[in-house]
Short mmCIF file of C-alpha atoms and ligand atoms in Angstrom, two decimals:
data_model
loop_
_atom_site.label_atom_id
_atom_site.label_comp_id
_atom_site.label_asym_id
_atom_site.label_seq_id
_atom_site.Cartn_x
_atom_site.Cartn_y
_atom_site.Cartn_z
CA UNK A 1 6.58 1.08 -22.87
CA UNK A 2 10.23 1.00 -21.73
CA UNK A 3 11.52 1.04 -18.21
CA UNK A 4 13.09 4.25 -17.17
CA UNK A 5 16.47 2.27 -16.68
CA UNK A 6 16.13 1.36 -20.41
CA UNK A 7 16.09 4.83 -21.36
CA UNK A 8 19.33 5.64 -19.42
CA UNK A 9 22.33 6.88 -21.24
CA UNK A 10 25.62 7.76 -19.21
CA UNK A 11 26.27 11.08 -18.31
CA UNK A 12 22.45 12.19 -19.10
CA UNK A 13 21.13 14.37 -16.37
CA UNK A 14 18.46 16.54 -15.01
CA UNK A 15 19.52 19.20 -12.38
CA UNK A 16 23.12 19.39 -11.69
CA UNK A 17 23.55 19.83 -8.01
CA UNK A 18 26.54 22.02 -7.00
CA UNK A 19 29.85 20.29 -5.91
CA UNK A 20 30.11 19.34 -2.43
CA UNK A 21 33.03 21.08 -0.52
CA UNK A 22 32.79 19.10 2.75
CA UNK A 23 33.26 15.50 2.67
CA UNK A 24 30.11 13.43 3.35
CA UNK A 25 32.04 11.58 6.18
CA UNK A 26 32.19 14.51 8.24
CA UNK A 27 28.18 14.26 8.65
CA UNK A 28 27.75 10.54 7.94
CA UNK A 29 28.67 7.56 9.72
CA UNK A 30 31.30 6.26 7.03
CA UNK A 31 29.69 2.54 7.58
CA UNK A 32 26.53 4.03 6.07
CA UNK A 33 28.11 5.62 3.07
CA UNK A 34 27.86 3.99 -0.56
CA UNK A 35 30.58 2.04 -1.74
CA UNK A 36 29.53 2.60 -5.16
CA UNK A 37 27.06 5.21 -6.72
CA UNK A 38 23.39 3.94 -6.33
CA UNK A 39 22.62 2.99 -9.85
CA UNK A 40 20.09 5.32 -10.76
CA UNK A 41 18.74 5.79 -14.35
CA UNK A 42 20.39 8.82 -16.11
CA UNK A 43 17.90 10.63 -18.14
CA UNK A 44 17.31 14.24 -18.69
CA UNK A 45 14.38 16.16 -17.04
CA UNK A 46 11.94 15.88 -20.21
CA UNK A 47 12.21 12.22 -20.31
CA UNK A 48 11.69 11.82 -16.51
CA UNK A 49 8.26 13.97 -17.08
CA UNK A 50 7.08 12.14 -19.92
CA UNK A 51 7.90 8.86 -18.52
CA UNK A 52 5.72 9.30 -15.55
CA UNK A 53 3.00 11.44 -17.15
CA UNK A 54 2.73 8.40 -19.64
CA UNK A 55 2.74 5.92 -16.98
CA UNK A 56 0.02 7.72 -15.01
CA UNK A 57 -2.19 7.90 -18.40
CA UNK A 58 -2.24 3.99 -18.27
CA UNK A 59 -3.68 4.31 -14.67
CA UNK A 60 -7.21 3.89 -14.15
CA UNK A 61 -8.64 5.90 -11.57
CA UNK A 62 -11.93 7.58 -10.20
CA UNK A 63 -10.78 10.78 -11.80
CA UNK A 64 -11.03 9.09 -15.26
CA UNK A 65 -13.53 6.36 -15.15
CA UNK A 66 -16.51 4.78 -13.38
CA UNK A 67 -15.25 2.36 -10.76
CA UNK A 68 -18.02 0.13 -9.56
CA UNK A 69 -15.55 -1.92 -7.13
CA UNK A 70 -18.36 -3.36 -4.55
CA UNK A 71 -17.22 -3.05 -0.92
CA UNK A 72 -14.29 -0.79 -1.65
CA UNK A 73 -16.57 2.46 -2.35
CA UNK A 74 -14.38 4.08 -4.69
CA UNK A 75 -16.32 7.17 -4.51
CA UNK A 76 -15.30 10.36 -6.05
CA UNK A 77 -12.79 12.63 -3.65
CA UNK A 78 -13.53 16.10 -3.98
CA UNK A 79 -10.68 18.51 -4.71
CA UNK A 80 -11.35 20.72 -1.98
CA UNK A 81 -10.70 17.87 0.73
CA UNK A 82 -7.34 17.57 -1.17
CA UNK A 83 -6.65 21.37 -0.76
CA UNK A 84 -7.41 21.28 2.83
CA UNK A 85 -4.98 18.34 3.35
CA UNK A 86 -2.35 20.20 1.33
CA UNK A 87 -2.51 23.48 3.45
CA UNK A 88 1.22 23.86 4.86
CA UNK A 89 -0.17 24.21 8.39
CA UNK A 90 -0.95 20.56 7.96
CA UNK A 91 0.99 19.32 5.60
CA UNK A 92 4.25 20.39 6.90
CA UNK A 93 3.93 20.06 10.67
CA UNK A 94 6.10 17.06 12.41
CA UNK A 95 4.64 14.84 14.90
CA UNK A 96 7.57 15.43 17.41
CA UNK A 97 6.77 19.15 17.43
CA UNK A 98 5.89 19.91 20.88
CA UNK A 99 2.33 20.28 22.30
CA UNK A 100 0.94 23.00 24.44
CA UNK A 101 2.13 21.10 27.59
CA UNK A 102 5.78 21.15 26.44
CA UNK A 103 5.29 24.95 26.16
CA UNK A 104 4.45 25.17 22.42
CA UNK A 105 1.54 26.34 20.41
CA UNK A 106 2.55 24.99 17.25
CA UNK A 107 0.13 22.04 16.80
CA UNK A 108 -3.10 23.34 18.39
CA UNK A 109 -4.87 23.44 15.25
CA UNK A 110 -4.13 19.85 14.24
CA UNK A 111 -5.12 18.65 17.59
CA UNK A 112 -8.25 20.44 17.38
CA UNK A 113 -9.01 19.16 14.05
CA UNK A 114 -8.49 15.65 15.64
CA UNK A 115 -10.75 16.21 18.39
CA UNK A 116 -13.39 17.57 16.42
CA UNK A 117 -13.28 15.03 13.91
CA UNK A 118 -13.67 12.19 16.59
CA UNK A 119 -16.49 14.12 17.94
CA UNK A 120 -18.39 14.12 14.65
CA UNK A 121 -17.51 10.42 14.29
CA UNK A 122 -18.90 9.82 17.91
CA UNK A 123 -22.15 11.57 16.91
CA UNK A 124 -22.65 9.92 13.63
CA UNK A 125 -22.01 6.30 15.00
CA UNK A 126 -23.59 7.34 18.53
CA UNK A 127 -20.40 6.35 20.10
CA UNK A 128 -19.04 7.64 23.26
CA UNK A 129 -15.65 8.31 22.15
CA UNK A 130 -13.64 7.60 18.90
CA UNK A 131 -9.78 6.91 18.44
CA UNK A 132 -8.45 8.13 15.16
CA UNK A 133 -5.21 6.03 15.64
CA UNK A 134 -5.96 2.84 13.46
CA UNK A 135 -4.77 3.12 9.96
CA UNK A 136 -6.94 0.96 7.88
CA UNK A 137 -10.15 -0.92 8.20
CA UNK A 138 -8.76 -4.26 9.23
CA UNK A 139 -6.40 -2.30 11.60
CA UNK A 140 -9.46 -0.79 13.24
CA UNK A 141 -10.86 -4.36 13.46
CA UNK A 142 -7.77 -5.94 15.29
CA UNK A 143 -8.01 -2.75 17.46
CA UNK A 144 -11.48 -3.51 18.19
CA UNK A 145 -10.99 -7.08 18.69
CA UNK A 146 -8.14 -6.47 21.34
CA UNK A 147 -10.58 -3.88 23.18
CA UNK A 148 -13.19 -6.70 23.25
CA UNK A 149 -10.23 -8.95 24.77
CA UNK A 150 -8.97 -6.43 27.16
CA UNK A 151 -12.63 -6.02 28.31
CA UNK A 152 -13.10 -9.57 29.20
CA UNK A 153 -9.66 -10.14 30.65
CA UNK A 154 -10.29 -7.14 33.14
CA UNK A 155 -13.46 -8.79 34.17
CA UNK A 156 -11.69 -12.02 34.69
CA UNK A 157 -13.92 -13.86 31.94
CA UNK A 158 -12.82 -16.70 30.23
CA UNK A 159 -13.93 -15.94 26.85
CA UNK A 160 -12.67 -18.13 23.67
CA UNK A 161 -14.42 -17.28 20.53
CA UNK A 162 -16.38 -14.63 18.33
CA UNK A 163 -19.07 -15.23 16.03
CA UNK A 164 -19.02 -14.16 12.52
CA UNK A 165 -21.47 -14.48 9.47
CA UNK A 166 -20.16 -16.48 6.72
CA UNK A 167 -20.90 -13.50 4.52
CA UNK A 168 -18.37 -11.44 6.08
CA UNK A 169 -15.02 -9.89 4.63
CA UNK A 170 -12.10 -12.04 5.12
CA UNK A 171 -10.54 -9.52 7.37
CA UNK A 172 -12.91 -10.16 10.18
CA UNK A 173 -11.93 -13.74 11.08
CA UNK A 174 -8.50 -12.81 10.61
CA UNK A 175 -8.57 -9.78 13.04
CA UNK A 176 -10.50 -11.88 15.60
CA UNK A 177 -8.05 -14.81 15.34
CA UNK A 178 -4.96 -12.23 15.59
CA UNK A 179 -6.34 -10.82 18.86
CA UNK A 180 -6.47 -14.56 20.18
CA UNK A 181 -10.10 -15.49 19.78
CA UNK A 182 -11.62 -18.62 17.98
CA UNK A 183 -13.98 -18.01 15.02
CA UNK A 184 -17.26 -19.55 14.63
CA UNK A 185 -18.69 -18.92 11.18
CA UNK A 186 -22.58 -18.42 11.36
CA UNK A 187 -24.44 -19.51 8.13
CA UNK A 188 -26.64 -16.57 6.39
CA UNK A 189 -30.36 -17.51 5.82
CA UNK A 190 -32.00 -18.00 2.46
CA UNK A 191 -32.71 -14.22 2.57
CA UNK A 192 -28.92 -13.66 2.71
CA UNK A 193 -29.42 -12.19 6.42
CA UNK A 194 -28.45 -13.58 10.10
CA UNK A 195 -31.03 -15.41 11.78
CA UNK A 196 -31.26 -14.86 15.63
CA UNK A 197 -31.99 -18.48 15.93
CA UNK A 198 -28.69 -19.51 14.18
CA UNK A 199 -26.73 -17.02 16.36
CA UNK A 200 -28.47 -18.33 19.31
CA UNK A 201 -27.76 -21.76 18.58
CA UNK A 202 -23.98 -21.07 18.43
CA UNK A 203 -23.89 -18.74 21.53
CA UNK A 204 -22.06 -20.31 24.54
CA UNK A 205 -21.01 -18.67 27.88
CA UNK A 206 -17.54 -18.27 26.78
CA UNK A 207 -18.50 -16.27 23.52
CA UNK A 208 -16.62 -13.03 23.62
CA UNK A 209 -18.86 -11.29 21.06
CA UNK A 210 -19.90 -11.10 17.54
CA UNK A 211 -18.54 -9.08 14.23
CA UNK A 212 -21.28 -7.95 12.01
CA UNK A 213 -21.38 -5.84 8.90
CA UNK A 214 -24.53 -3.86 8.35
CA UNK A 215 -25.75 -3.50 5.77
CA UNK A 216 -23.91 -6.92 5.28
CA UNK A 217 -21.57 -7.70 2.24
CA UNK A 218 -24.79 -8.67 0.00
CA UNK A 219 -25.84 -5.19 0.36
CA UNK A 220 -28.74 -6.13 2.57
CA UNK A 221 -29.59 -4.45 5.85
CA UNK A 222 -29.73 -6.70 8.96
CA UNK A 223 -33.53 -6.63 10.18
CA UNK A 224 -32.90 -8.93 13.10
CA UNK A 225 -29.64 -6.89 14.21
CA UNK A 226 -31.42 -5.67 17.38
CA UNK A 227 -32.63 -8.87 18.49
CA UNK A 228 -28.96 -10.39 17.88
CA UNK A 229 -27.43 -7.80 19.82
CA UNK A 230 -29.66 -8.54 22.82
CA UNK A 231 -28.75 -12.31 22.44
CA UNK A 232 -24.94 -11.61 22.31
CA UNK A 233 -25.36 -9.22 25.31
CA UNK A 234 -27.12 -11.81 27.49
CA UNK A 235 -23.94 -13.50 27.62
CA UNK A 236 -21.83 -10.40 28.32
CA UNK A 237 -20.81 -10.62 24.77
CA UNK A 238 -19.89 -7.59 22.91
CA UNK A 239 -20.99 -6.38 19.17
CA UNK A 240 -18.60 -5.40 17.02
CA UNK A 241 -19.67 -3.08 13.99
CA UNK A 242 -17.50 -3.51 10.74
CA UNK A 243 -18.31 -0.12 9.47
CA UNK A 244 -16.98 -0.48 5.84
CA UNK A 245 -20.62 -0.19 4.54
CA UNK A 246 -21.46 2.59 6.71
CA UNK A 247 -21.83 5.04 3.58
CA UNK A 248 -25.19 3.12 3.11
CA UNK A 249 -26.67 4.24 6.61
CA UNK A 250 -24.63 7.64 6.94
CA UNK A 251 -26.71 10.16 8.69
CA UNK A 252 -29.72 8.05 9.30
CA UNK A 253 -28.92 5.35 11.77
CA UNK A 254 -26.32 4.81 14.31
CA UNK A 255 -24.38 1.60 15.19
CA UNK A 256 -24.67 2.37 18.92
CA UNK A 257 -28.58 2.38 18.35
CA UNK A 258 -28.72 -1.01 16.82
CA UNK A 259 -26.58 -2.37 19.72
CA UNK A 260 -23.02 -2.43 18.84
CA UNK A 261 -20.16 -1.66 21.42
CA UNK A 262 -17.28 -1.28 19.25
CA UNK A 263 -17.24 0.01 15.47
CA UNK A 264 -14.68 1.03 12.98
CA UNK A 265 -15.27 3.35 9.86
CA UNK A 266 -13.32 3.40 6.73
CA UNK A 267 -12.53 7.03 6.32
CA UNK A 268 -11.19 5.93 2.90
CA UNK A 269 -14.43 4.51 1.85
CA UNK A 270 -17.13 6.50 3.43
CA UNK A 271 -15.43 9.83 4.01
CA UNK A 272 -13.91 10.21 0.44
CA UNK A 273 -10.22 9.75 0.80
CA UNK A 274 -8.65 8.31 -2.43
CA UNK A 275 -7.62 4.90 -2.10
CA UNK A 276 -6.65 2.01 -4.15
CA UNK A 277 -3.11 0.29 -4.46
CA UNK A 278 -2.96 -0.03 -0.65
CA UNK A 279 -3.69 3.13 0.93
CA UNK A 280 -3.15 5.20 2.88
CA UNK A 281 -6.24 4.45 4.72
CA UNK A 282 -7.59 5.45 8.26
CA UNK A 283 -9.88 3.12 10.23
CA UNK A 284 -10.95 5.13 13.67
CA UNK A 285 -12.37 2.83 16.02
CA UNK A 286 -15.50 4.00 18.36
CA UNK A 287 -16.67 2.64 21.58
CA UNK A 288 -19.31 2.89 24.18
CA UNK A 289 -18.89 4.15 27.49
CA UNK A 290 -17.93 1.04 29.30
CA UNK A 291 -14.96 0.29 26.74
CA UNK A 292 -13.54 4.09 26.69
CA UNK A 293 -10.73 3.05 29.20
CA UNK A 294 -9.40 0.42 26.86
CA UNK A 295 -9.18 2.62 23.63
CA UNK A 296 -5.35 2.83 22.32
CA UNK A 297 -3.12 6.02 23.36
CA UNK A 298 -2.61 8.81 22.51
CA UNK A 299 -5.87 10.33 23.15
CA UNK A 300 -6.63 13.88 22.24
CA UNK A 301 -8.28 15.75 25.11
CA UNK A 302 -9.93 19.17 25.42
CA UNK A 303 -8.52 21.01 28.72
CA UNK A 304 -10.13 23.20 30.83
CA UNK A 305 -8.85 26.39 29.46
CA UNK A 306 -10.04 25.23 25.75
CA UNK A 307 -6.33 24.16 24.56
CA UNK A 308 -6.04 20.35 23.28
CA UNK A 309 -3.41 18.13 24.27
CA UNK A 310 -2.64 14.41 24.00
CA UNK A 311 -3.13 11.82 26.94
CA UNK A 312 -1.13 8.87 27.53
CA UNK A 313 -2.08 8.52 31.07
CA UNK A 314 -4.69 5.71 30.53
CA UNK A 315 -3.94 2.39 32.83
CA UNK A 316 -6.36 0.45 31.03
CA UNK A 317 -5.22 1.17 27.46
CA UNK A 318 -4.47 -1.42 24.92
CA UNK A 319 -1.63 0.73 24.28
CA UNK A 320 -0.41 1.90 21.00
CA UNK A 321 -1.59 0.63 17.50
CA UNK A 322 0.31 3.24 15.47
CA UNK A 323 2.89 5.64 15.48
CA UNK A 324 2.22 9.16 16.43
CA UNK A 325 -1.35 9.97 15.74
CA UNK A 326 -2.49 7.48 12.97
CA UNK A 327 -2.76 8.74 9.43
CA UNK A 328 -3.14 12.40 9.92
CA UNK A 329 -3.62 13.44 6.29
CA UNK A 330 -6.41 11.16 5.97
CA UNK A 331 -8.30 12.67 8.92
CA UNK A 332 -7.93 16.11 7.42
CA UNK A 333 -9.68 15.22 4.42
CA UNK A 334 -12.45 13.52 6.55
CA UNK A 335 -12.76 16.61 8.62
CA UNK A 336 -13.31 18.90 5.38
CA UNK A 337 -15.70 16.53 4.06
CA UNK A 338 -17.75 16.29 7.00
CA UNK A 339 -17.82 20.21 7.23
CA UNK A 340 -18.58 20.70 3.62
CA UNK A 341 -21.62 18.43 3.61
CA UNK A 342 -23.02 18.95 6.84
CA UNK A 343 -25.97 16.81 8.30
CA UNK A 344 -28.08 17.38 5.44
CA UNK A 345 -25.61 16.41 2.83
CA UNK A 346 -24.34 13.31 4.59
CA UNK A 347 -27.84 11.98 4.62
CA UNK A 348 -27.90 13.10 0.93
CA UNK A 349 -24.88 10.58 0.20
CA UNK A 350 -26.48 7.58 1.73
CA UNK A 351 -30.04 8.24 0.05
CA UNK A 352 -28.00 8.56 -3.30
CA UNK A 353 -25.75 5.48 -2.72
CA UNK A 354 -28.89 3.31 -2.02
CA UNK A 355 -30.94 4.93 -5.00
CA UNK A 356 -27.85 4.30 -7.54
CA UNK A 357 -27.29 0.85 -6.60
CA UNK A 358 -30.88 0.08 -6.70
CA UNK A 359 -31.05 1.59 -10.08
CA UNK A 360 -28.36 -0.64 -11.36
CA UNK A 361 -30.09 -3.97 -9.73
CA UNK A 362 -33.26 -3.20 -11.33
CA UNK A 363 -31.84 -2.50 -14.68
CA UNK A 364 -29.51 -5.83 -14.70
CA UNK A 365 -32.36 -7.94 -13.21
CA UNK A 366 -33.44 -9.62 -16.64
CA UNK A 367 -29.80 -10.41 -17.47
CA UNK A 368 -28.44 -11.74 -14.32
CA UNK A 369 -29.61 -13.76 -11.10
CA UNK A 370 -29.75 -11.47 -7.93
CA UNK A 371 -28.10 -12.94 -4.93
CA UNK A 372 -30.97 -11.81 -2.65
CA UNK A 373 -34.61 -11.26 -3.42
CA UNK A 374 -35.82 -7.64 -3.05
CA UNK A 375 -33.94 -4.21 -2.91
CA UNK A 376 -30.38 -3.77 -1.75
CA UNK A 377 -28.75 -1.04 0.09
CA UNK A 378 -25.66 0.85 -1.26
CA UNK A 379 -24.25 -2.13 -3.42
CA UNK A 380 -25.71 -4.91 -5.21
CA UNK A 381 -24.59 -8.59 -5.71
CA UNK A 382 -25.52 -10.61 -8.84
CA UNK A 383 -24.52 -13.88 -9.94
CA UNK A 384 -23.12 -14.95 -13.12
CA UNK A 385 -24.01 -18.67 -12.86
CA UNK A 386 -26.23 -18.80 -15.78
CA UNK A 387 -23.49 -17.14 -17.95
CA UNK A 388 -20.83 -19.64 -16.37
CA UNK A 389 -22.94 -22.50 -17.55
CA UNK A 390 -22.33 -21.09 -20.98
CA UNK A 391 -18.68 -20.82 -20.87
CA UNK A 392 -18.33 -17.04 -19.82
CA UNK A 393 -17.53 -16.91 -15.96
CA UNK A 394 -17.44 -13.64 -13.91
CA UNK A 395 -13.88 -13.39 -14.44
CA UNK A 396 -14.51 -13.07 -18.18
CA UNK A 397 -17.27 -10.70 -17.76
CA UNK A 398 -14.95 -8.37 -15.81
CA UNK A 399 -12.40 -8.65 -18.10
CA UNK A 400 -14.56 -7.73 -21.02
CA UNK A 401 -15.93 -4.68 -19.14
CA UNK A 402 -12.44 -3.50 -19.22
CA UNK A 403 -12.48 -3.22 -22.80
CA UNK A 404 -15.64 -1.18 -22.71
CA UNK A 405 -13.88 1.19 -20.52
CA UNK A 406 -15.19 0.45 -16.96
CA UNK A 407 -13.52 -1.13 -14.01
CA UNK A 408 -14.94 -4.32 -13.21
CA UNK A 409 -17.05 -5.03 -10.20
CA UNK A 410 -15.83 -6.81 -7.38
CA UNK A 411 -15.72 -10.50 -8.37
CA UNK A 412 -15.94 -13.96 -6.40
CA UNK A 413 -16.89 -12.17 -2.95
CA UNK A 414 -18.97 -12.40 -0.85
CA UNK A 415 -17.73 -16.24 -1.15
CA UNK A 416 -21.28 -17.52 -0.38
CA UNK A 417 -22.55 -16.50 -4.06
CA UNK A 418 -21.27 -18.45 -6.78
CA UNK A 419 -19.96 -16.29 -9.64
CA UNK A 420 -20.53 -13.28 -7.46
CA UNK A 421 -20.37 -9.78 -9.18
CA UNK A 422 -20.62 -6.94 -6.48
CA UNK A 423 -21.53 -3.67 -7.91
CA UNK A 424 -21.25 -0.40 -5.88
CA UNK A 425 -21.71 2.78 -7.99
CA UNK A 426 -21.39 5.19 -5.00
CA UNK A 427 -23.52 8.42 -4.81
CA UNK A 428 -21.42 10.44 -6.88
CA UNK A 429 -22.12 9.15 -10.29
CA UNK A 430 -24.71 10.90 -12.69
CA UNK A 431 -27.43 8.74 -14.22
CA UNK A 432 -25.79 8.60 -17.71
CA UNK A 433 -22.94 7.20 -16.19
CA UNK A 434 -25.18 4.48 -14.46
CA UNK A 435 -26.69 3.68 -17.82
CA UNK A 436 -23.60 3.62 -19.86
CA UNK A 437 -22.34 0.84 -17.36
CA UNK A 438 -25.58 -1.06 -17.67
CA UNK A 439 -25.39 -0.81 -21.30
CA UNK A 440 -21.73 -2.07 -21.19
CA UNK A 441 -23.06 -5.09 -18.70
CA UNK A 442 -25.87 -5.96 -21.51
CA UNK A 443 -23.39 -5.76 -24.28
CA UNK A 444 -21.25 -8.41 -22.64
CA UNK A 445 -24.16 -10.34 -21.97
CA UNK A 446 -25.04 -10.47 -25.82
CA UNK A 447 -21.47 -11.15 -26.77
CA UNK A 448 -21.99 -14.14 -24.39
CA UNK A 449 -24.95 -15.23 -26.27
CA UNK A 450 -23.25 -15.15 -29.55
CA UNK A 451 -19.74 -16.60 -28.61
CA UNK A 452 -18.68 -16.93 -24.90
CA UNK A 453 -14.97 -18.32 -26.04
CA UNK A 454 -14.36 -15.06 -27.42
CA UNK A 455 -14.49 -13.54 -23.78
CA UNK A 456 -11.52 -15.42 -22.82
CA UNK A 457 -9.10 -13.29 -24.45
CA UNK A 458 -10.50 -10.26 -22.92
CA UNK A 459 -9.00 -7.50 -22.25
CA UNK A 460 -7.44 -6.80 -25.68
CA UNK A 461 -7.43 -3.07 -25.72
CA UNK A 462 -5.26 -2.44 -22.58
CA UNK A 463 -1.42 -2.17 -22.66
CA UNK A 464 -1.10 -5.54 -20.83
CA UNK A 465 -3.71 -8.06 -21.81
CA UNK A 466 -5.04 -11.09 -19.73
CA UNK A 467 -2.40 -12.56 -17.27
CA UNK A 468 -1.68 -16.22 -17.13
CA UNK A 469 -2.30 -16.55 -13.50
CA UNK A 470 -0.78 -19.86 -13.10
CA UNK A 471 2.13 -18.74 -15.03
CA UNK A 472 2.69 -15.56 -13.10
CA UNK A 473 2.39 -17.69 -9.77
CA UNK A 474 4.85 -20.36 -10.86
CA UNK A 475 7.43 -18.72 -13.19
CA UNK A 476 7.48 -15.23 -11.59
CA UNK A 477 10.01 -13.02 -13.39
CA UNK A 478 10.03 -9.47 -12.05
CA UNK A 479 13.85 -8.87 -12.34
CA UNK A 480 15.43 -5.96 -14.51
CA UNK A 481 19.10 -6.53 -15.09
CA UNK A 482 20.69 -3.43 -16.17
CA UNK A 483 22.71 -3.82 -19.15
C1 PLP B 501 -13.01 -2.86 2.96
C2 PLP B 501 -13.42 -3.82 3.88
C3 PLP B 501 -12.79 -4.18 5.18
C4 PLP B 501 -11.32 -3.93 5.38
O1 PLP B 501 -10.88 -2.30 5.38
P1 PLP B 501 -9.39 -1.80 4.85
O2 PLP B 501 -9.60 -0.56 4.95
O3 PLP B 501 -9.36 -2.37 3.40
O4 PLP B 501 -8.39 -2.74 5.74
C5 PLP B 501 -13.54 -4.90 6.06
N1 PLP B 501 -14.65 -5.22 5.81
C6 PLP B 501 -15.22 -4.68 4.69
C7 PLP B 501 -16.75 -5.26 4.70
C8 PLP B 501 -14.78 -3.99 3.83
O5 PLP B 501 -15.30 -3.86 2.52
#
């Protein structure tokens, strides 16, 4: 497919703007005006439309295909939530419009939505208060780690490090380090979960806390989480819950009840906001009562007369983590999703997510090694080590799946599983879709038995075939030079 610049011809235009009658320099500082035209492509409107419609058709999305990307939770996003986010009363407001205390009523609905979403997320997590400010899961982690640091600073405790399981998402150690902590990795046991003994062995008086994901990145519920929380609390450490896998336990159990003090949720994973390609997301952070004072500003409060306002008067706050009020559009979708599903519907989400993952795990068991014995939660991790020994690695299996019309699972994560393939079907898929995916995986396994070398060429059905990753890094050429 040609670039839109290659379709350009001088003088071709879509809409023609009326002639300017006032010189631009009357309104815009002349130093900011272009000396030359912007060099935009010149194409008629129909060519613009075709160009972008055809580009979009080359895209792979949840709306077109099954997307079992483990840990990322690429679930279907109900269109009703999109409609809510597109309502002019939400989509067209400006963050600088006055709140009530400045004399306006223009954003009361938006503030109420933020307030009520925070309340519902507090209820689901068992936390005392939730801040909707952070704009991604990793951003929530950083916010949470800063809150942990602020808590210890306030108490005058010298705390140097945070404990993190070796199966953790890479953002966990990165966030802890950015907040000024050293990271101590705790090895998973043979069953793929945390041993209280291993945590106890690493625990010191200057342990600031522990970050855990539950269910963990192997898709396993941590059975000893309560005992581990008690250990960490015994040195006044705080427990951080990475809620990226919250969709596995939604409506069934609460991080606060497991002993966690701080948690983030990925609204774009658990609460059905479209994501991929880097965003936008939202990573609200919830805290227990004793950490409330450290939450970022602003906070939405409900005043005595039933109106809502933004509160900045928080002396112990860690400060601002996002401009204005976080990713508001994502929160609107979540609000709609929560109200649409209700308590029973949310429980059903986790029930089905777990059922679907176990269905796939059982069907694939004869063909792959499972990363852990027994059942999984909302995702399963299998290893392609046997196939790699025959000459087709997890990478080759993933690429071959693309030729069968499926997005590959997450691969080589968690890093503790060799040749890992991490499959998360989510709750929204039908049994027929799950069967079709399993059949696709089995066909790939059969192809490996016949000729593993052939998989090295995959994918062969896509507009762009397999990229030479070494060349892409060493001889990068992304420049387009207009003729
Ligand atoms: C996705 C994910 C994160 C990071 O969340 P982002 O929203 O992508 O920043 C952290 N931990 C786990 C386990 C995840 O799956």
